[in-house]
Amino acid sequence: MSENMKLNFDSKCVHAGIEDYEHGPVIPPIYQTSTFKFKSTQQGAALFRGEKEGYIYTRMSNPTVEAMEKAVASLEGGYRALGCGSGMAAISTTLLTLLNTGDHVVFSEAVYGPTATLIVNVLSRFGIESTPVNSTDLKNIEEAMKPNTKVVYIETPGNPTLAITDLSGAAEIAHKHGALMVVDNTFMSPALQRPFEHGADVVVHSMTKFLNGHADVVAGIIVVKSHEDYKKFRSVLNQLGGVIDPFNAFLVHRGLKTLDVRMQRLSDNAMKIAKFLEAHPKVKWVRYPGLESHPQYEIAQKQQSAPGGMVSFEIKGGFAAGEAVMNSVKLCTLAVSLGGVETLIQHPASMTHLSMGREAREKAGITEGLVRISVGIENVNDLIADLEQALSHVEEV
Ligand SMILES: *Cc1c(COP(=O)(O)O)cnc(C)c1O
């Protein structure tokens, strides 16, 4: 691709990060090497001093990893990106780069479970304070801000209730108080939501989900906006060591090529499934950002270009009803995780959110009958037929 050509997002998915390589391969080669040979002691020393561009050691940088990083940075509209070994490696590296002892973090209470545990149980041991808030109401963020608040950490839509936070509003509050806004954009991917356009300072992803899209890689990424930030994050990542390896970077880069078509297809599928469920007599309610019944429907319209692939719904009859559906699906796969081409279904109360305990779940709106679906790219009629037959196993209440 010519450097100076301005491309639309779907074209960028196919071409971003692809350059010319020796022997002319169309796809970036996998540089499966831990270390790189120096041409001379002088050249090696110049690389270490940062005077020359080049590669030294794969924990520091690797061409296959860099190609994927450039692609994600381009799709998010950031300056550069840092590939990590998992979403949690990206999140922990981000927080350890931005926070010092004595600092305070405000975070959405609906964040991914291990993120909350990291902030509350691990960062607290290093003297970092935190306040979880229901960030769907910006007043709660404003009230939680303190003079030592350095980071406002937002995940939107949140998991599994799909609660949506107004990104521009949250960024404005963070910046007014001299804090940075970090956004976990895993649930949307840059195909549907680009947090930098709404004031975010750092964007993180679990690339395990939509970015890779094929349920065969665990990986994460940090996207930053400036060269200064890039240097700061790269240095900490190099010490913490949670980098992605070349083969996984290659797989993610391959997955990115179809990101836009996958996100459009699974969003269309999810919309039809959400409508089917909303009309089903055994379903109590459906939570989906594309339905007008979603409490933050207006905000979703403002900052998301499509509603995405995650649908949550509550079956009449609570836990037992949820279990009956889980045990009866044939095409949908009973598994946690999300964002792949295949439809996954799971039961948060007995699976991903079991460790929260019933009381905390109820407070967060995660009811006993709530079922979460990560809609894939199968034919939507097949998916609806499967859900229809699974729901027929639920006893009438
Ligand atoms: C899965 C997930 C993570 C963690 O990512 P891993 O790749 O499993 O470490 C973080 N945030 C969100 C929103 C996720 O869905």
Short mmCIF file of C-alpha atoms and ligand atoms in Angstrom, two decimals:
data_model
loop_
_atom_site.label_atom_id
_atom_site.label_comp_id
_atom_site.label_asym_id
_atom_site.label_seq_id
_atom_site.Cartn_x
_atom_site.Cartn_y
_atom_site.Cartn_z
CA MET A 1 0.00 0.00 0.00
CA SER A 2 1.30 3.47 -0.87
CA GLU A 3 2.07 5.39 2.35
CA ASN A 4 0.29 8.58 1.37
CA MET A 5 -3.05 7.07 0.31
CA LYS A 6 -6.00 7.95 2.52
CA LEU A 7 -8.11 4.84 3.02
CA ASN A 8 -11.54 4.17 4.45
CA PHE A 9 -11.74 1.99 7.57
CA ASP A 10 -12.66 -1.28 5.79
CA SER A 11 -9.76 -0.86 3.34
CA LYS A 12 -7.43 -0.12 6.25
CA CYS A 13 -8.45 -3.42 7.90
CA VAL A 14 -7.03 -5.24 4.88
CA HIS A 15 -3.91 -3.13 4.29
CA ALA A 16 -2.81 -1.46 7.55
CA GLY A 17 0.62 -2.45 8.79
CA ILE A 18 1.55 -4.25 5.55
CA GLU A 19 4.83 -3.08 4.01
CA ASP A 20 7.33 -4.33 1.44
CA TYR A 21 9.41 -7.27 2.64
CA GLU A 22 12.44 -9.04 1.24
CA HIS A 23 11.45 -11.55 -1.52
CA GLY A 24 8.12 -9.75 -1.97
CA PRO A 25 5.68 -11.71 0.20
CA VAL A 26 2.19 -10.16 0.28
CA ILE A 27 1.80 -11.10 3.94
CA PRO A 28 4.31 -10.12 6.67
CA PRO A 29 6.72 -13.01 7.36
CA ILE A 30 6.75 -14.57 10.81
CA TYR A 31 10.09 -13.59 12.36
CA GLN A 32 10.11 -16.47 14.81
CA THR A 33 13.38 -15.49 16.47
CA SER A 34 14.23 -14.39 19.98
CA THR A 35 17.25 -12.32 18.98
CA PHE A 36 18.75 -10.44 16.01
CA LYS A 37 22.30 -10.53 14.68
CA PHE A 38 24.32 -7.31 14.73
CA LYS A 39 26.43 -6.38 11.69
CA SER A 40 29.23 -5.16 13.95
CA THR A 41 29.84 -4.18 17.57
CA GLN A 42 29.46 -0.56 16.50
CA GLN A 43 26.06 -1.23 14.93
CA GLY A 44 24.89 -3.20 18.00
CA ALA A 45 25.98 -0.39 20.29
CA ALA A 46 24.25 2.20 18.10
CA LEU A 47 21.00 0.19 18.30
CA PHE A 48 21.25 0.08 22.09
CA ARG A 49 21.91 3.83 22.23
CA GLY A 50 18.79 4.35 20.09
CA GLU A 51 20.78 6.10 17.35
CA LYS A 52 19.87 3.53 14.69
CA GLU A 53 16.58 1.85 13.83
CA GLY A 54 16.59 -1.92 14.03
CA TYR A 55 15.89 -4.97 16.10
CA ILE A 56 17.79 -6.31 19.11
CA TYR A 57 15.67 -8.79 21.05
CA THR A 58 12.03 -9.86 20.61
CA ARG A 59 10.88 -8.70 24.07
CA MET A 60 11.93 -5.19 22.96
CA SER A 61 10.56 -5.34 19.40
CA ASN A 62 10.04 -7.74 16.51
CA PRO A 63 9.05 -7.00 12.88
CA THR A 64 6.01 -9.34 12.85
CA VAL A 65 4.75 -7.85 16.11
CA GLU A 66 5.42 -4.32 14.89
CA ALA A 67 3.42 -4.87 11.68
CA MET A 68 0.37 -5.93 13.72
CA GLU A 69 0.89 -3.05 16.19
CA LYS A 70 0.96 -0.52 13.34
CA ALA A 71 -2.26 -1.99 11.95
CA VAL A 72 -4.15 -1.72 15.25
CA ALA A 73 -2.79 1.81 15.90
CA SER A 74 -4.00 2.85 12.45
CA LEU A 75 -7.47 1.34 12.98
CA GLU A 76 -7.89 3.00 16.40
CA GLY A 77 -6.54 6.33 15.11
CA GLY A 78 -3.67 6.31 17.61
CA TYR A 79 0.06 7.04 17.22
CA ARG A 80 1.53 3.61 18.01
CA ALA A 81 0.48 0.42 19.80
CA LEU A 82 2.14 -2.13 22.06
CA GLY A 83 1.27 -5.80 21.61
CA CYS A 84 0.86 -7.73 24.86
CA GLY A 85 0.57 -11.38 25.81
CA SER A 86 -3.06 -11.01 26.97
CA GLY A 87 -5.70 -8.35 27.55
CA MET A 88 -4.79 -8.43 31.25
CA ALA A 89 -1.10 -7.89 30.41
CA ALA A 90 -2.14 -4.79 28.43
CA ILE A 91 -4.35 -3.54 31.28
CA SER A 92 -1.83 -4.20 34.08
CA THR A 93 1.00 -2.63 32.05
CA THR A 94 -1.16 0.43 31.38
CA LEU A 95 -2.08 0.98 35.01
CA LEU A 96 1.47 0.35 36.24
CA THR A 97 2.76 2.86 33.67
CA LEU A 98 0.30 5.60 34.60
CA LEU A 99 -0.03 5.24 38.39
CA ASN A 100 2.24 5.89 41.37
CA THR A 101 1.86 5.23 45.07
CA GLY A 102 -0.65 7.71 46.50
CA ASP A 103 -2.63 8.03 43.25
CA HIS A 104 -6.34 7.30 42.90
CA VAL A 105 -8.30 5.57 40.09
CA VAL A 106 -11.99 5.95 39.31
CA PHE A 107 -13.32 2.96 37.36
CA SER A 108 -16.61 1.71 35.90
CA GLU A 109 -18.07 -0.87 38.29
CA ALA A 110 -19.07 -2.97 35.25
CA VAL A 111 -15.46 -3.63 34.17
CA TYR A 112 -14.13 -7.09 33.30
CA GLY A 113 -13.80 -9.03 36.60
CA PRO A 114 -9.99 -9.48 36.68
CA THR A 115 -9.56 -5.75 35.93
CA ALA A 116 -11.53 -4.86 39.05
CA THR A 117 -9.60 -7.46 41.07
CA LEU A 118 -6.29 -6.06 39.77
CA ILE A 119 -7.24 -2.53 40.83
CA VAL A 120 -8.80 -3.45 44.17
CA ASN A 121 -6.60 -6.34 45.37
CA VAL A 122 -3.24 -5.83 43.68
CA LEU A 123 -2.73 -2.10 43.03
CA SER A 124 -3.97 -1.36 46.58
CA ARG A 125 -0.89 -3.23 47.89
CA PHE A 126 1.24 -0.54 46.24
CA GLY A 127 -0.72 2.30 47.85
CA ILE A 128 -3.01 3.04 44.90
CA GLU A 129 -6.57 3.96 45.92
CA SER A 130 -9.67 3.35 43.84
CA THR A 131 -13.39 4.06 43.63
CA PRO A 132 -15.77 1.94 41.53
CA VAL A 133 -18.68 3.94 40.10
CA ASN A 134 -21.78 3.36 38.06
CA SER A 135 -20.34 5.35 35.16
CA THR A 136 -23.58 5.34 33.13
CA ASP A 137 -24.42 8.43 35.20
CA LEU A 138 -21.62 10.99 34.73
CA LYS A 139 -22.52 12.61 38.08
CA ASN A 140 -21.11 9.52 39.80
CA ILE A 141 -17.74 9.99 38.07
CA GLU A 142 -17.66 13.69 38.98
CA GLU A 143 -18.44 12.92 42.63
CA ALA A 144 -15.73 10.24 42.86
CA MET A 145 -12.95 12.51 41.55
CA LYS A 146 -10.29 13.48 44.12
CA PRO A 147 -7.24 15.76 43.93
CA ASN A 148 -5.04 12.65 43.50
CA THR A 149 -7.19 10.98 40.78
CA LYS A 150 -4.84 10.22 37.89
CA VAL A 151 -6.88 7.75 35.84
CA VAL A 152 -10.54 7.40 34.91
CA TYR A 153 -10.89 3.84 33.61
CA ILE A 154 -13.94 3.11 31.45
CA GLU A 155 -15.24 -0.04 29.78
CA THR A 156 -18.22 0.50 27.49
CA PRO A 157 -20.40 -1.42 26.86
CA GLY A 158 -19.80 -3.12 30.21
CA ASN A 159 -19.94 -6.84 30.82
CA PRO A 160 -22.48 -8.57 30.92
CA THR A 161 -25.13 -5.91 31.52
CA LEU A 162 -24.01 -3.88 28.45
CA ALA A 163 -24.22 -0.67 30.48
CA ILE A 164 -22.96 2.21 28.33
CA THR A 165 -20.86 5.18 29.45
CA ASP A 166 -20.81 8.50 27.62
CA LEU A 167 -17.15 8.64 26.56
CA SER A 168 -16.94 12.36 25.71
CA GLY A 169 -18.65 13.28 28.97
CA ALA A 170 -16.33 11.05 31.01
CA ALA A 171 -13.24 12.42 29.21
CA GLU A 172 -14.31 15.98 29.94
CA ILE A 173 -14.58 15.22 33.66
CA ALA A 174 -11.24 13.36 33.73
CA HIS A 175 -9.40 16.18 31.93
CA LYS A 176 -10.97 18.94 34.04
CA HIS A 177 -9.44 17.22 37.08
CA GLY A 178 -6.06 16.63 35.42
CA ALA A 179 -6.61 12.87 35.02
CA LEU A 180 -6.28 10.67 31.94
CA MET A 181 -9.07 8.52 30.53
CA VAL A 182 -8.23 4.91 29.68
CA VAL A 183 -10.86 2.99 27.68
CA ASP A 184 -11.16 -0.79 27.33
CA ASN A 185 -12.61 -0.98 23.81
CA THR A 186 -12.73 -4.81 23.64
CA PHE A 187 -16.52 -5.13 23.29
CA MET A 188 -16.75 -2.77 20.28
CA SER A 189 -13.40 -2.90 18.45
CA PRO A 190 -12.40 0.15 16.39
CA ALA A 191 -14.81 -0.99 13.67
CA LEU A 192 -17.73 0.18 15.84
CA GLN A 193 -16.27 2.66 18.33
CA ARG A 194 -13.08 4.74 18.34
CA PRO A 195 -12.53 6.15 21.84
CA PHE A 196 -9.75 8.57 20.75
CA GLU A 197 -12.44 10.46 18.80
CA HIS A 198 -14.27 10.93 22.11
CA GLY A 199 -11.36 12.15 24.22
CA ALA A 200 -9.66 8.94 25.40
CA ASP A 201 -5.93 9.18 26.19
CA VAL A 202 -5.12 5.45 26.08
CA VAL A 203 -7.11 2.58 24.52
CA VAL A 204 -6.65 -1.05 25.58
CA HIS A 205 -8.01 -4.27 24.14
CA SER A 206 -8.19 -7.93 24.80
CA MET A 207 -7.30 -8.95 21.23
CA THR A 208 -8.37 -12.45 22.28
CA LYS A 209 -11.87 -11.28 21.37
CA PHE A 210 -13.04 -9.35 18.28
CA LEU A 211 -9.66 -8.10 16.97
CA ASN A 212 -8.32 -11.59 16.43
CA GLY A 213 -11.85 -12.92 16.05
CA HIS A 214 -11.15 -16.64 15.72
CA ALA A 215 -10.93 -17.92 19.31
CA ASP A 216 -7.40 -19.26 18.79
CA VAL A 217 -5.19 -16.59 20.40
CA VAL A 218 -4.87 -14.94 23.82
CA ALA A 219 -3.42 -11.44 23.34
CA GLY A 220 -3.85 -7.78 24.21
CA ILE A 221 -2.80 -4.33 23.04
CA ILE A 222 -2.24 -0.81 24.34
CA VAL A 223 -2.78 2.06 21.87
CA VAL A 224 -1.26 5.46 22.70
CA LYS A 225 -1.55 8.93 21.19
CA SER A 226 1.95 10.40 21.25
CA HIS A 227 5.62 9.55 20.86
CA GLU A 228 6.28 10.50 24.52
CA ASP A 229 3.57 8.11 25.71
CA TYR A 230 4.87 5.41 23.40
CA LYS A 231 8.40 5.64 24.87
CA LYS A 232 7.06 5.64 28.44
CA PHE A 233 4.81 2.60 27.88
CA ARG A 234 7.43 0.71 25.84
CA SER A 235 9.96 1.09 28.63
CA VAL A 236 7.58 -0.27 31.31
CA LEU A 237 6.39 -3.11 29.06
CA ASN A 238 10.01 -4.04 28.44
CA GLN A 239 10.62 -4.34 32.19
CA LEU A 240 7.32 -6.11 32.99
CA GLY A 241 7.81 -8.38 30.00
CA GLY A 242 4.22 -9.23 29.08
CA VAL A 243 4.73 -9.01 25.31
CA ILE A 244 2.95 -10.89 22.52
CA ASP A 245 4.97 -13.46 20.56
CA PRO A 246 5.50 -13.25 16.77
CA PHE A 247 3.22 -16.15 15.85
CA ASN A 248 0.24 -14.81 17.80
CA ALA A 249 0.89 -11.33 16.37
CA PHE A 250 0.77 -12.87 12.89
CA LEU A 251 -2.56 -14.56 13.65
CA VAL A 252 -4.08 -11.36 15.04
CA HIS A 253 -2.89 -9.39 12.01
CA ARG A 254 -4.58 -11.96 9.79
CA GLY A 255 -7.78 -11.67 11.84
CA LEU A 256 -7.80 -7.87 11.45
CA LYS A 257 -8.27 -8.15 7.70
CA THR A 258 -11.86 -9.30 8.18
CA LEU A 259 -12.59 -7.17 11.26
CA ASP A 260 -14.96 -4.79 9.52
CA VAL A 261 -16.96 -7.46 7.65
CA ARG A 262 -17.15 -9.62 10.78
CA MET A 263 -18.34 -6.75 12.98
CA GLN A 264 -21.00 -5.66 10.47
CA ARG A 265 -22.29 -9.22 10.04
CA LEU A 266 -22.37 -10.14 13.69
CA SER A 267 -23.99 -6.80 14.59
CA ASP A 268 -26.74 -7.46 12.03
CA ASN A 269 -27.16 -10.99 13.40
CA ALA A 270 -27.25 -9.76 17.00
CA MET A 271 -29.89 -7.14 16.18
CA LYS A 272 -32.18 -9.82 14.71
CA ILE A 273 -31.55 -12.15 17.66
CA ALA A 274 -32.24 -9.34 20.16
CA LYS A 275 -35.58 -8.61 18.43
CA PHE A 276 -36.48 -12.31 18.33
CA LEU A 277 -35.74 -12.67 22.05
CA GLU A 278 -37.57 -9.47 22.98
CA ALA A 279 -40.73 -10.87 21.37
CA HIS A 280 -40.37 -14.34 22.98
CA PRO A 281 -42.91 -15.14 25.73
CA LYS A 282 -40.35 -16.96 27.91
CA VAL A 283 -37.93 -14.02 27.90
CA LYS A 284 -38.34 -11.41 30.63
CA TRP A 285 -36.10 -8.72 29.12
CA VAL A 286 -33.31 -8.23 26.59
CA ARG A 287 -30.39 -5.85 26.98
CA TYR A 288 -28.88 -4.84 23.64
CA PRO A 289 -27.52 -1.41 22.63
CA GLY A 290 -29.45 -1.57 19.34
CA LEU A 291 -32.87 -1.82 21.05
CA GLU A 292 -34.69 1.35 22.02
CA SER A 293 -35.40 -0.34 25.35
CA HIS A 294 -31.68 -0.09 26.26
CA PRO A 295 -31.37 2.55 29.01
CA GLN A 296 -28.44 4.27 27.25
CA TYR A 297 -29.76 3.82 23.69
CA GLU A 298 -29.16 7.51 22.85
CA ILE A 299 -25.52 7.39 23.98
CA ALA A 300 -24.96 4.20 21.98
CA GLN A 301 -26.33 5.99 18.88
CA LYS A 302 -23.92 8.86 19.49
CA GLN A 303 -20.66 6.95 19.98
CA GLN A 304 -21.12 3.50 18.40
CA SER A 305 -21.52 3.00 14.65
CA ALA A 306 -23.38 -0.30 15.26
CA PRO A 307 -24.65 -2.10 18.39
CA GLY A 308 -22.09 -4.96 18.35
CA GLY A 309 -22.35 -8.70 18.93
CA MET A 310 -23.08 -9.01 22.64
CA VAL A 311 -26.66 -9.67 23.75
CA SER A 312 -27.79 -10.30 27.33
CA PHE A 313 -31.23 -11.53 28.27
CA GLU A 314 -33.12 -12.76 31.29
CA ILE A 315 -35.26 -15.86 31.02
CA LYS A 316 -38.42 -16.16 33.12
CA GLY A 317 -37.75 -18.75 35.80
CA GLY A 318 -34.30 -17.63 37.02
CA PHE A 319 -31.26 -19.88 37.43
CA ALA A 320 -32.97 -23.18 36.48
CA ALA A 321 -34.37 -21.64 33.31
CA GLY A 322 -30.96 -20.26 32.37
CA GLU A 323 -29.43 -23.70 32.91
CA ALA A 324 -32.08 -25.40 30.77
CA VAL A 325 -31.28 -23.13 27.83
CA MET A 326 -27.51 -23.59 28.23
CA ASN A 327 -27.89 -27.36 28.24
CA SER A 328 -30.17 -27.44 25.19
CA VAL A 329 -28.30 -25.37 22.61
CA LYS A 330 -26.92 -27.29 19.63
CA LEU A 331 -25.39 -24.72 17.28
CA CYS A 332 -24.41 -22.12 19.89
CA THR A 333 -21.38 -23.27 21.87
CA LEU A 334 -21.53 -23.29 25.66
CA ALA A 335 -18.31 -21.47 26.51
CA VAL A 336 -17.01 -18.27 28.07
CA SER A 337 -14.99 -15.65 26.13
CA LEU A 338 -16.45 -13.80 23.16
CA GLY A 339 -15.76 -12.10 19.88
CA GLY A 340 -15.16 -15.09 17.62
CA VAL A 341 -16.87 -16.08 14.37
CA GLU A 342 -18.79 -18.78 16.22
CA THR A 343 -21.69 -17.96 18.54
CA LEU A 344 -20.93 -18.57 22.22
CA ILE A 345 -23.46 -18.67 25.00
CA GLN A 346 -22.83 -18.59 28.73
CA HIS A 347 -24.50 -18.11 32.07
CA PRO A 348 -22.73 -15.36 34.08
CA ALA A 349 -24.31 -16.29 37.45
CA SER A 350 -22.77 -19.77 37.39
CA MET A 351 -19.70 -18.98 35.27
CA THR A 352 -17.89 -15.67 34.61
CA HIS A 353 -19.51 -13.82 37.52
CA LEU A 354 -19.83 -16.71 40.01
CA SER A 355 -17.01 -15.44 42.25
CA MET A 356 -18.75 -12.06 42.74
CA GLY A 357 -21.38 -13.68 44.96
CA ARG A 358 -25.13 -13.33 44.58
CA GLU A 359 -25.52 -10.05 46.44
CA ALA A 360 -22.88 -8.19 44.41
CA ARG A 361 -24.33 -9.68 41.22
CA GLU A 362 -27.83 -8.43 42.04
CA LYS A 363 -26.45 -4.97 42.77
CA ALA A 364 -24.70 -4.93 39.40
CA GLY A 365 -27.87 -6.09 37.63
CA ILE A 366 -26.52 -9.60 36.91
CA THR A 367 -29.61 -11.62 37.71
CA GLU A 368 -29.75 -15.41 38.16
CA GLY A 369 -31.49 -16.04 34.85
CA LEU A 370 -29.27 -13.73 32.78
CA VAL A 371 -27.77 -15.38 29.71
CA ARG A 372 -25.03 -13.73 27.63
CA ILE A 373 -24.54 -14.45 23.96
CA SER A 374 -21.56 -13.49 21.84
CA VAL A 375 -23.17 -13.60 18.42
CA GLY A 376 -21.06 -14.99 15.57
CA ILE A 377 -21.28 -14.83 11.79
CA GLU A 378 -23.38 -17.97 11.17
CA ASN A 379 -26.66 -17.68 9.25
CA VAL A 380 -28.94 -15.83 11.64
CA ASN A 381 -31.92 -18.10 10.88
CA ASP A 382 -29.93 -21.11 12.08
CA LEU A 383 -29.03 -19.27 15.28
CA ILE A 384 -32.62 -18.21 15.92
CA ALA A 385 -33.85 -21.78 15.27
CA ASP A 386 -31.33 -23.06 17.82
CA LEU A 387 -32.40 -20.52 20.46
CA GLU A 388 -36.06 -21.28 19.73
CA GLN A 389 -35.58 -25.01 20.35
CA ALA A 390 -33.42 -24.35 23.45
CA LEU A 391 -36.09 -22.05 24.90
CA SER A 392 -38.71 -24.74 24.33
CA HIS A 393 -36.91 -26.73 27.07
CA VAL A 394 -37.71 -24.03 29.62
CA GLU A 395 -40.82 -24.76 31.65
CA GLU A 396 -43.64 -22.27 31.32
CA VAL A 397 -43.87 -20.01 34.37
C1 LIG B 1 -11.45 -10.84 27.97
C2 LIG B 1 -11.41 -9.42 28.40
C3 LIG B 1 -10.28 -8.89 29.05
C4 LIG B 1 -9.09 -9.73 29.40
O1 LIG B 1 -8.43 -10.18 28.28
P1 LIG B 1 -7.52 -11.53 28.23
O2 LIG B 1 -7.05 -11.51 26.83
O3 LIG B 1 -8.40 -12.66 28.59
O4 LIG B 1 -6.43 -11.31 29.24
C5 LIG B 1 -10.30 -7.56 29.36
N1 LIG B 1 -11.37 -6.77 29.10
C6 LIG B 1 -12.47 -7.26 28.49
C7 LIG B 1 -13.61 -6.33 28.24
C8 LIG B 1 -12.53 -8.59 28.13
O5 LIG B 1 -13.65 -9.06 27.55
#
